[in-house]
Amino acid sequence: MSDLDSDSIFVAAPPPPAVSVECLAQRGKDLVRSVRAAPEETAIAFTFNGITHAVMMATPADLDDFGVGFALTEGLIEKPADISSLEIIPTELGVEVRIWLPEDRGETYSARRRSMAGPTGCGLCGIESLSEAMRFAPAVPSAGVFERGDIVKAMASIQAGQTLNAQTHAVHAAAFWTPAGGLIALREDVGRHNALDKLAGALCRVGVCAGGGLVLLTSRVSIELIQKAARMGAPMIAAVSAPTAAAIRLAEDCGVTLIAVVRGADFEIFTHPERIVDRVIANVA
């Protein structure tokens, strides 16, 4: 079974993902009263078997996907069926995502937790061990090839799906695109890693394999995003912004094709260009 049983998920209404706020805006020579939408940023606590694992600031939307995706990309589960139950519990201070694991997965969690400390709100913050921060990323099989035009079409497809960003101009998106199906899923969050975790959970819950498509990011590419994408089995990542050097090294090592600085018809391929067909290699001074 690829998804959690519906009886195993309890979702209470979280806060809205965006709110209207008043501001003073300069328009020409005038200072006028204005209203804009601001993305909500809420403390999200992940608990596994009753023990708090991490607390991070995130957009309070798609939290069931977030819980599954976080557990997946942290290596605590391999599939949604590894979760016994999941509850979304709003409180006065934030939202608790309660995840219960069966006994065998609980042992995996206990071992994992011993190497972590406190909140991981920005992806790596609070991780105690340097080796944990640079943790292993699984090798990604060389699944399929893409045309150069696919990269351009894929990135152009995500704007229409960024409804929260259209309201707020302040959130990141992570999306999944395939040549046959187009835009399959898109998730948004104030945190770029949170958006990717939500996307991982959304795909995993409906049994979509990330190996057949392209992960799209509206952010820069840092090392933890490569780690998470590799755990998803995603062979290709394309991002609007540039990657870090550590992200490039890890993508090369684990077999991920990393494409970044995608602007209109232009982009740069940093690793494993063999997945891009009809390519032309030229030296640029």
PDB file of C-alpha atoms in Angstrom, residues 9-250:
ATOM      1  CA  ILE A   9      -4.757  10.420   9.640  1.00  0.00           C
ATOM      2  CA  PHE A  10      -6.401  12.994  11.887  1.00  0.00           C
ATOM      3  CA  VAL A  11      -6.224  16.606  10.728  1.00  0.00           C
ATOM      4  CA  ALA A  12      -7.624  19.498  12.749  1.00  0.00           C
ATOM      5  CA  ALA A  13      -7.841  22.895  11.090  1.00  0.00           C
ATOM      6  CA  PRO A  14      -4.428  24.654  11.230  1.00  0.00           C
ATOM      7  CA  PRO A  15      -4.012  28.448  10.910  1.00  0.00           C
ATOM      8  CA  PRO A  16      -4.503  29.944   7.415  1.00  0.00           C
ATOM      9  CA  PRO A  17      -1.367  29.954   5.217  1.00  0.00           C
ATOM     10  CA  ALA A  18      -1.598  33.713   4.593  1.00  0.00           C
ATOM     11  CA  VAL A  19      -3.115  36.751   6.307  1.00  0.00           C
ATOM     12  CA  SER A  20      -3.856  40.321   5.203  1.00  0.00           C
ATOM     13  CA  VAL A  21      -1.690  43.000   6.797  1.00  0.00           C
ATOM     14  CA  GLU A  22      -1.772  46.800   6.607  1.00  0.00           C
ATOM     15  CA  CYS A  23       1.230  48.843   5.574  1.00  0.00           C
ATOM     16  CA  LEU A  24       2.271  52.281   4.335  1.00  0.00           C
ATOM     17  CA  ALA A  25       3.463  52.174   0.737  1.00  0.00           C
ATOM     18  CA  GLN A  26       5.277  54.813  -1.252  1.00  0.00           C
ATOM     19  CA  ARG A  27       3.639  55.212  -4.654  1.00  0.00           C
ATOM     20  CA  GLY A  28       5.377  57.878  -6.686  1.00  0.00           C
ATOM     21  CA  LYS A  29       5.644  60.880  -4.367  1.00  0.00           C
ATOM     22  CA  ASP A  30       2.803  59.801  -2.099  1.00  0.00           C
ATOM     23  CA  LEU A  31       2.765  57.655   1.039  1.00  0.00           C
ATOM     24  CA  VAL A  32      -0.506  55.737   1.047  1.00  0.00           C
ATOM     25  CA  ARG A  33      -2.198  53.164   3.213  1.00  0.00           C
ATOM     26  CA  SER A  34      -2.170  49.760   1.629  1.00  0.00           C
ATOM     27  CA  VAL A  35      -2.914  46.101   2.327  1.00  0.00           C
ATOM     28  CA  ARG A  36      -0.922  43.085   1.257  1.00  0.00           C
ATOM     29  CA  ALA A  37      -1.014  39.343   1.912  1.00  0.00           C
ATOM     30  CA  ALA A  38       1.732  38.011   4.170  1.00  0.00           C
ATOM     31  CA  PRO A  39       2.598  34.324   4.457  1.00  0.00           C
ATOM     32  CA  GLU A  40       1.950  32.874   7.881  1.00  0.00           C
ATOM     33  CA  GLU A  41       4.962  31.440   9.709  1.00  0.00           C
ATOM     34  CA  THR A  42       4.030  28.962  12.422  1.00  0.00           C
ATOM     35  CA  ALA A  43       6.035  26.794  14.790  1.00  0.00           C
ATOM     36  CA  ILE A  44       5.629  23.180  13.643  1.00  0.00           C
ATOM     37  CA  ALA A  45       6.701  20.495  16.118  1.00  0.00           C
ATOM     38  CA  PHE A  46       7.356  16.982  14.838  1.00  0.00           C
ATOM     39  CA  THR A  47       6.919  14.276  17.453  1.00  0.00           C
ATOM     40  CA  PHE A  48       7.672  10.624  16.833  1.00  0.00           C
ATOM     41  CA  ASN A  49       6.193   8.106  19.264  1.00  0.00           C
ATOM     42  CA  GLY A  50       5.530  10.910  21.731  1.00  0.00           C
ATOM     43  CA  ILE A  51       9.041  12.403  21.648  1.00  0.00           C
ATOM     44  CA  THR A  52       9.739  15.804  20.096  1.00  0.00           C
ATOM     45  CA  HIS A  53      12.194  15.403  17.225  1.00  0.00           C
ATOM     46  CA  ALA A  54      12.334  18.885  15.698  1.00  0.00           C
ATOM     47  CA  VAL A  55      10.606  22.251  15.815  1.00  0.00           C
ATOM     48  CA  MET A  56      10.745  24.519  12.780  1.00  0.00           C
ATOM     49  CA  MET A  57       9.044  27.583  11.439  1.00  0.00           C
ATOM     50  CA  ALA A  58       6.932  26.729   8.407  1.00  0.00           C
ATOM     51  CA  THR A  59       3.827  27.645   6.440  1.00  0.00           C
ATOM     52  CA  PRO A  60       0.846  25.840   8.063  1.00  0.00           C
ATOM     53  CA  ALA A  61      -0.419  24.166   4.886  1.00  0.00           C
ATOM     54  CA  ASP A  62      -0.150  20.575   3.596  1.00  0.00           C
ATOM     55  CA  LEU A  63       1.124  19.489   6.996  1.00  0.00           C
ATOM     56  CA  ASP A  64       0.176  15.842   6.406  1.00  0.00           C
ATOM     57  CA  ASP A  65       2.443  15.866   3.338  1.00  0.00           C
ATOM     58  CA  PHE A  66       5.072  17.690   5.403  1.00  0.00           C
ATOM     59  CA  GLY A  67       5.012  15.028   8.121  1.00  0.00           C
ATOM     60  CA  VAL A  68       5.350  12.133   5.688  1.00  0.00           C
ATOM     61  CA  GLY A  69       7.979  13.916   3.593  1.00  0.00           C
ATOM     62  CA  PHE A  70      10.037  14.948   6.618  1.00  0.00           C
ATOM     63  CA  ALA A  71      10.048  11.382   7.948  1.00  0.00           C
ATOM     64  CA  LEU A  72      11.007  10.105   4.491  1.00  0.00           C
ATOM     65  CA  THR A  73      13.833  12.543   3.780  1.00  0.00           C
ATOM     66  CA  GLU A  74      15.190  12.145   7.313  1.00  0.00           C
ATOM     67  CA  GLY A  75      15.473   8.395   6.707  1.00  0.00           C
ATOM     68  CA  LEU A  76      12.949   7.429   9.392  1.00  0.00           C
ATOM     69  CA  ILE A  77      10.576   5.681   6.968  1.00  0.00           C
ATOM     70  CA  GLU A  78      10.779   4.216   3.487  1.00  0.00           C
ATOM     71  CA  LYS A  79       7.084   4.457   2.580  1.00  0.00           C
ATOM     72  CA  PRO A  80       3.896   5.956   4.078  1.00  0.00           C
ATOM     73  CA  ALA A  81       2.774   2.538   5.305  1.00  0.00           C
ATOM     74  CA  ASP A  82       5.707   2.645   7.749  1.00  0.00           C
ATOM     75  CA  ILE A  83       3.670   5.210   9.721  1.00  0.00           C
ATOM     76  CA  SER A  84       1.034   3.786  12.063  1.00  0.00           C
ATOM     77  CA  SER A  85      -0.834   7.086  12.427  1.00  0.00           C
ATOM     78  CA  LEU A  86      -0.402  10.814  11.879  1.00  0.00           C
ATOM     79  CA  GLU A  87      -2.219  13.623  13.684  1.00  0.00           C
ATOM     80  CA  ILE A  88      -2.218  17.392  13.063  1.00  0.00           C
ATOM     81  CA  ILE A  89      -2.908  19.146  16.388  1.00  0.00           C
ATOM     82  CA  PRO A  90      -3.110  22.979  16.427  1.00  0.00           C
ATOM     83  CA  THR A  91      -2.214  24.591  19.766  1.00  0.00           C
ATOM     84  CA  GLU A  92      -1.942  28.166  21.052  1.00  0.00           C
ATOM     85  CA  LEU A  93       1.813  28.109  20.389  1.00  0.00           C
ATOM     86  CA  GLY A  94       1.854  26.362  17.022  1.00  0.00           C
ATOM     87  CA  VAL A  95       0.988  23.041  15.416  1.00  0.00           C
ATOM     88  CA  GLU A  96       2.088  19.598  16.535  1.00  0.00           C
ATOM     89  CA  VAL A  97       2.505  16.914  13.888  1.00  0.00           C
ATOM     90  CA  ARG A  98       2.236  13.672  15.842  1.00  0.00           C
ATOM     91  CA  ILE A  99       3.620  10.644  14.043  1.00  0.00           C
ATOM     92  CA  TRP A 100       3.482   7.157  15.477  1.00  0.00           C
ATOM     93  CA  LEU A 101       5.849   4.498  14.177  1.00  0.00           C
ATOM     94  CA  PRO A 102       5.622   0.720  14.694  1.00  0.00           C
ATOM     95  CA  GLU A 103       8.174  -0.950  16.937  1.00  0.00           C
ATOM     96  CA  ASP A 104      10.778  -1.723  14.260  1.00  0.00           C
ATOM     97  CA  ARG A 105      10.687   1.835  12.898  1.00  0.00           C
ATOM     98  CA  GLY A 106      10.715   3.185  16.435  1.00  0.00           C
ATOM     99  CA  GLU A 107      14.112   1.578  16.947  1.00  0.00           C
ATOM    100  CA  THR A 108      15.392   3.277  13.773  1.00  0.00           C
ATOM    101  CA  TYR A 109      14.078   6.574  15.078  1.00  0.00           C
ATOM    102  CA  SER A 110      15.739   6.142  18.478  1.00  0.00           C
ATOM    103  CA  ALA A 111      19.108   5.526  16.825  1.00  0.00           C
ATOM    104  CA  ARG A 112      18.636   8.523  14.515  1.00  0.00           C
ATOM    105  CA  ARG A 113      17.580  10.836  17.318  1.00  0.00           C
ATOM    106  CA  ARG A 114      20.712  10.154  19.358  1.00  0.00           C
ATOM    107  CA  SER A 115      22.745  11.939  16.669  1.00  0.00           C
ATOM    108  CA  MET A 116      20.554  15.064  16.619  1.00  0.00           C
ATOM    109  CA  ALA A 117      19.952  17.963  18.952  1.00  0.00           C
ATOM    110  CA  GLY A 118      17.086  20.438  19.158  1.00  0.00           C
ATOM    111  CA  PRO A 119      15.384  22.282  16.327  1.00  0.00           C
ATOM    112  CA  THR A 120      16.273  21.828  12.678  1.00  0.00           C
ATOM    113  CA  GLY A 121      14.254  24.741  11.402  1.00  0.00           C
ATOM    114  CA  CYS A 122      16.576  25.830   8.600  1.00  0.00           C
ATOM    115  CA  GLY A 123      17.446  22.356   7.391  1.00  0.00           C
ATOM    116  CA  LEU A 124      20.676  21.800   9.314  1.00  0.00           C
ATOM    117  CA  CYS A 125      20.382  24.144  12.321  1.00  0.00           C
ATOM    118  CA  GLY A 126      20.781  22.345  15.631  1.00  0.00           C
ATOM    119  CA  ILE A 127      22.373  19.216  14.220  1.00  0.00           C
ATOM    120  CA  GLU A 128      25.007  18.259  16.743  1.00  0.00           C
ATOM    121  CA  SER A 129      27.464  16.195  14.737  1.00  0.00           C
ATOM    122  CA  LEU A 130      29.490  17.408  11.762  1.00  0.00           C
ATOM    123  CA  SER A 131      29.244  13.940  10.239  1.00  0.00           C
ATOM    124  CA  GLU A 132      25.474  14.147  10.626  1.00  0.00           C
ATOM    125  CA  ALA A 133      25.373  17.484   8.796  1.00  0.00           C
ATOM    126  CA  MET A 134      27.328  15.931   5.913  1.00  0.00           C
ATOM    127  CA  ARG A 135      25.389  12.691   6.079  1.00  0.00           C
ATOM    128  CA  PHE A 136      25.277  10.066   3.360  1.00  0.00           C
ATOM    129  CA  ALA A 137      23.021  10.529   0.346  1.00  0.00           C
ATOM    130  CA  PRO A 138      22.021   7.368  -1.525  1.00  0.00           C
ATOM    131  CA  ALA A 139      23.114   6.837  -5.111  1.00  0.00           C
ATOM    132  CA  VAL A 140      20.391   7.749  -7.612  1.00  0.00           C
ATOM    133  CA  PRO A 141      19.959   5.391 -10.599  1.00  0.00           C
ATOM    134  CA  SER A 142      20.407   6.827 -14.082  1.00  0.00           C
ATOM    135  CA  ALA A 143      16.717   6.730 -14.939  1.00  0.00           C
ATOM    136  CA  GLY A 144      15.683   8.238 -18.262  1.00  0.00           C
ATOM    137  CA  VAL A 145      16.860  11.217 -20.264  1.00  0.00           C
ATOM    138  CA  PHE A 146      15.435  14.672 -20.884  1.00  0.00           C
ATOM    139  CA  GLU A 147      15.624  17.134 -23.732  1.00  0.00           C
ATOM    140  CA  ARG A 148      16.962  20.621 -23.143  1.00  0.00           C
ATOM    141  CA  GLY A 149      13.552  22.034 -23.987  1.00  0.00           C
ATOM    142  CA  ASP A 150      12.039  19.992 -21.145  1.00  0.00           C
ATOM    143  CA  ILE A 151      13.964  22.052 -18.620  1.00  0.00           C
ATOM    144  CA  VAL A 152      12.559  25.293 -19.988  1.00  0.00           C
ATOM    145  CA  LYS A 153       8.981  23.947 -20.221  1.00  0.00           C
ATOM    146  CA  ALA A 154       9.114  22.491 -16.730  1.00  0.00           C
ATOM    147  CA  MET A 155      10.263  25.682 -15.056  1.00  0.00           C
ATOM    148  CA  ALA A 156       7.749  27.766 -17.010  1.00  0.00           C
ATOM    149  CA  SER A 157       4.928  25.507 -15.783  1.00  0.00           C
ATOM    150  CA  ILE A 158       5.276  26.255 -12.088  1.00  0.00           C
ATOM    151  CA  GLN A 159       4.228  29.896 -11.962  1.00  0.00           C
ATOM    152  CA  ALA A 160       0.523  29.140 -12.348  1.00  0.00           C
ATOM    153  CA  GLY A 161       0.673  26.707  -9.433  1.00  0.00           C
ATOM    154  CA  GLN A 162       2.292  29.146  -7.006  1.00  0.00           C
ATOM    155  CA  THR A 163      -0.956  30.484  -5.595  1.00  0.00           C
ATOM    156  CA  LEU A 164       0.427  31.384  -2.175  1.00  0.00           C
ATOM    157  CA  ASN A 165       3.406  33.173  -3.689  1.00  0.00           C
ATOM    158  CA  ALA A 166       1.061  35.072  -5.992  1.00  0.00           C
ATOM    159  CA  GLN A 167      -0.618  36.394  -2.840  1.00  0.00           C
ATOM    160  CA  THR A 168       2.481  37.049  -0.773  1.00  0.00           C
ATOM    161  CA  HIS A 169       5.591  37.157  -3.026  1.00  0.00           C
ATOM    162  CA  ALA A 170       7.416  35.612  -0.065  1.00  0.00           C
ATOM    163  CA  VAL A 171       7.401  31.804  -0.255  1.00  0.00           C
ATOM    164  CA  HIS A 172       9.387  29.090  -1.992  1.00  0.00           C
ATOM    165  CA  ALA A 173       8.021  26.294  -4.155  1.00  0.00           C
ATOM    166  CA  ALA A 174       9.145  22.748  -4.869  1.00  0.00           C
ATOM    167  CA  ALA A 175       7.489  20.950  -7.772  1.00  0.00           C
ATOM    168  CA  PHE A 176       7.654  17.710  -9.747  1.00  0.00           C
ATOM    169  CA  TRP A 177       7.320  17.595 -13.534  1.00  0.00           C
ATOM    170  CA  THR A 178       7.397  14.781 -16.079  1.00  0.00           C
ATOM    171  CA  PRO A 179       7.557  14.967 -19.895  1.00  0.00           C
ATOM    172  CA  ALA A 180       4.409  12.859 -20.195  1.00  0.00           C
ATOM    173  CA  GLY A 181       2.306  14.368 -17.399  1.00  0.00           C
ATOM    174  CA  GLY A 182       3.551  17.918 -17.081  1.00  0.00           C
ATOM    175  CA  LEU A 183       3.292  19.446 -13.622  1.00  0.00           C
ATOM    176  CA  ILE A 184       2.372  16.592 -11.263  1.00  0.00           C
ATOM    177  CA  ALA A 185       2.579  18.295  -7.858  1.00  0.00           C
ATOM    178  CA  LEU A 186       3.682  21.588  -6.290  1.00  0.00           C
ATOM    179  CA  ARG A 187       4.051  22.585  -2.667  1.00  0.00           C
ATOM    180  CA  GLU A 188       4.876  25.985  -1.142  1.00  0.00           C
ATOM    181  CA  ASP A 189       6.408  27.112   2.141  1.00  0.00           C
ATOM    182  CA  VAL A 190       8.401  29.954   3.661  1.00  0.00           C
ATOM    183  CA  GLY A 191      11.267  27.448   3.999  1.00  0.00           C
ATOM    184  CA  ARG A 192      12.780  25.984   0.840  1.00  0.00           C
ATOM    185  CA  HIS A 193      13.576  22.677   2.557  1.00  0.00           C
ATOM    186  CA  ASN A 194      10.055  22.566   4.023  1.00  0.00           C
ATOM    187  CA  ALA A 195       8.588  22.921   0.530  1.00  0.00           C
ATOM    188  CA  LEU A 196      10.725  20.002  -0.677  1.00  0.00           C
ATOM    189  CA  ASP A 197       9.705  17.846   2.282  1.00  0.00           C
ATOM    190  CA  LYS A 198       6.046  18.589   1.508  1.00  0.00           C
ATOM    191  CA  LEU A 199       6.589  17.641  -2.123  1.00  0.00           C
ATOM    192  CA  ALA A 200       8.321  14.405  -1.101  1.00  0.00           C
ATOM    193  CA  GLY A 201       5.381  13.533   1.118  1.00  0.00           C
ATOM    194  CA  ALA A 202       2.804  14.387  -1.540  1.00  0.00           C
ATOM    195  CA  LEU A 203       4.487  12.151  -4.134  1.00  0.00           C
ATOM    196  CA  CYS A 204       5.122   9.334  -1.701  1.00  0.00           C
ATOM    197  CA  ARG A 205       1.543   9.282  -0.428  1.00  0.00           C
ATOM    198  CA  VAL A 206       0.096   8.780  -3.925  1.00  0.00           C
ATOM    199  CA  GLY A 207       2.767   6.312  -5.006  1.00  0.00           C
ATOM    200  CA  VAL A 208       4.483   8.534  -7.596  1.00  0.00           C
ATOM    201  CA  CYS A 209       8.125   7.610  -8.156  1.00  0.00           C
ATOM    202  CA  ALA A 210      10.415  10.634  -8.328  1.00  0.00           C
ATOM    203  CA  GLY A 211      12.761   8.681 -10.592  1.00  0.00           C
ATOM    204  CA  GLY A 212      10.738   9.475 -13.703  1.00  0.00           C
ATOM    205  CA  GLY A 213      10.758  13.243 -13.574  1.00  0.00           C
ATOM    206  CA  LEU A 214      12.336  16.531 -12.645  1.00  0.00           C
ATOM    207  CA  VAL A 215      12.308  18.263  -9.250  1.00  0.00           C
ATOM    208  CA  LEU A 216      11.955  22.040  -9.584  1.00  0.00           C
ATOM    209  CA  LEU A 217      13.054  24.542  -6.938  1.00  0.00           C
ATOM    210  CA  THR A 218      12.515  28.288  -6.759  1.00  0.00           C
ATOM    211  CA  SER A 219      15.440  28.708  -4.365  1.00  0.00           C
ATOM    212  CA  ARG A 220      19.176  28.306  -4.257  1.00  0.00           C
ATOM    213  CA  VAL A 221      20.408  24.713  -3.993  1.00  0.00           C
ATOM    214  CA  SER A 222      22.198  23.905  -0.759  1.00  0.00           C
ATOM    215  CA  ILE A 223      23.544  20.574   0.384  1.00  0.00           C
ATOM    216  CA  GLU A 224      20.509  19.485   2.418  1.00  0.00           C
ATOM    217  CA  LEU A 225      18.273  19.853  -0.641  1.00  0.00           C
ATOM    218  CA  ILE A 226      20.499  17.429  -2.549  1.00  0.00           C
ATOM    219  CA  GLN A 227      20.368  15.040   0.415  1.00  0.00           C
ATOM    220  CA  LYS A 228      16.577  15.185   0.489  1.00  0.00           C
ATOM    221  CA  ALA A 229      16.178  14.855  -3.289  1.00  0.00           C
ATOM    222  CA  ALA A 230      18.498  11.838  -3.358  1.00  0.00           C
ATOM    223  CA  ARG A 231      16.405  10.158  -0.667  1.00  0.00           C
ATOM    224  CA  MET A 232      13.382  10.784  -2.881  1.00  0.00           C
ATOM    225  CA  GLY A 233      15.204   9.015  -5.739  1.00  0.00           C
ATOM    226  CA  ALA A 234      15.036  12.147  -7.909  1.00  0.00           C
ATOM    227  CA  PRO A 235      17.581  11.935 -10.754  1.00  0.00           C
ATOM    228  CA  MET A 236      17.342  15.603 -11.772  1.00  0.00           C
ATOM    229  CA  ILE A 237      16.965  18.939  -9.990  1.00  0.00           C
ATOM    230  CA  ALA A 238      16.448  22.292 -11.692  1.00  0.00           C
ATOM    231  CA  ALA A 239      16.524  25.520  -9.701  1.00  0.00           C
ATOM    232  CA  VAL A 240      16.048  29.203 -10.346  1.00  0.00           C
ATOM    233  CA  SER A 241      19.052  30.199  -8.255  1.00  0.00           C
ATOM    234  CA  ALA A 242      22.632  28.988  -8.041  1.00  0.00           C
ATOM    235  CA  PRO A 243      23.945  25.972  -6.103  1.00  0.00           C
ATOM    236  CA  THR A 244      26.558  25.924  -3.372  1.00  0.00           C
ATOM    237  CA  ALA A 245      29.879  24.199  -3.995  1.00  0.00           C
ATOM    238  CA  ALA A 246      29.015  21.526  -1.418  1.00  0.00           C
ATOM    239  CA  ALA A 247      25.724  20.848  -3.199  1.00  0.00           C
ATOM    240  CA  ILE A 248      27.556  20.407  -6.506  1.00  0.00           C
ATOM    241  CA  ARG A 249      30.036  17.967  -4.965  1.00  0.00           C
ATOM    242  CA  LEU A 250      27.304  15.887  -3.361  1.00  0.00           C
TER     243      LEU A 250
END
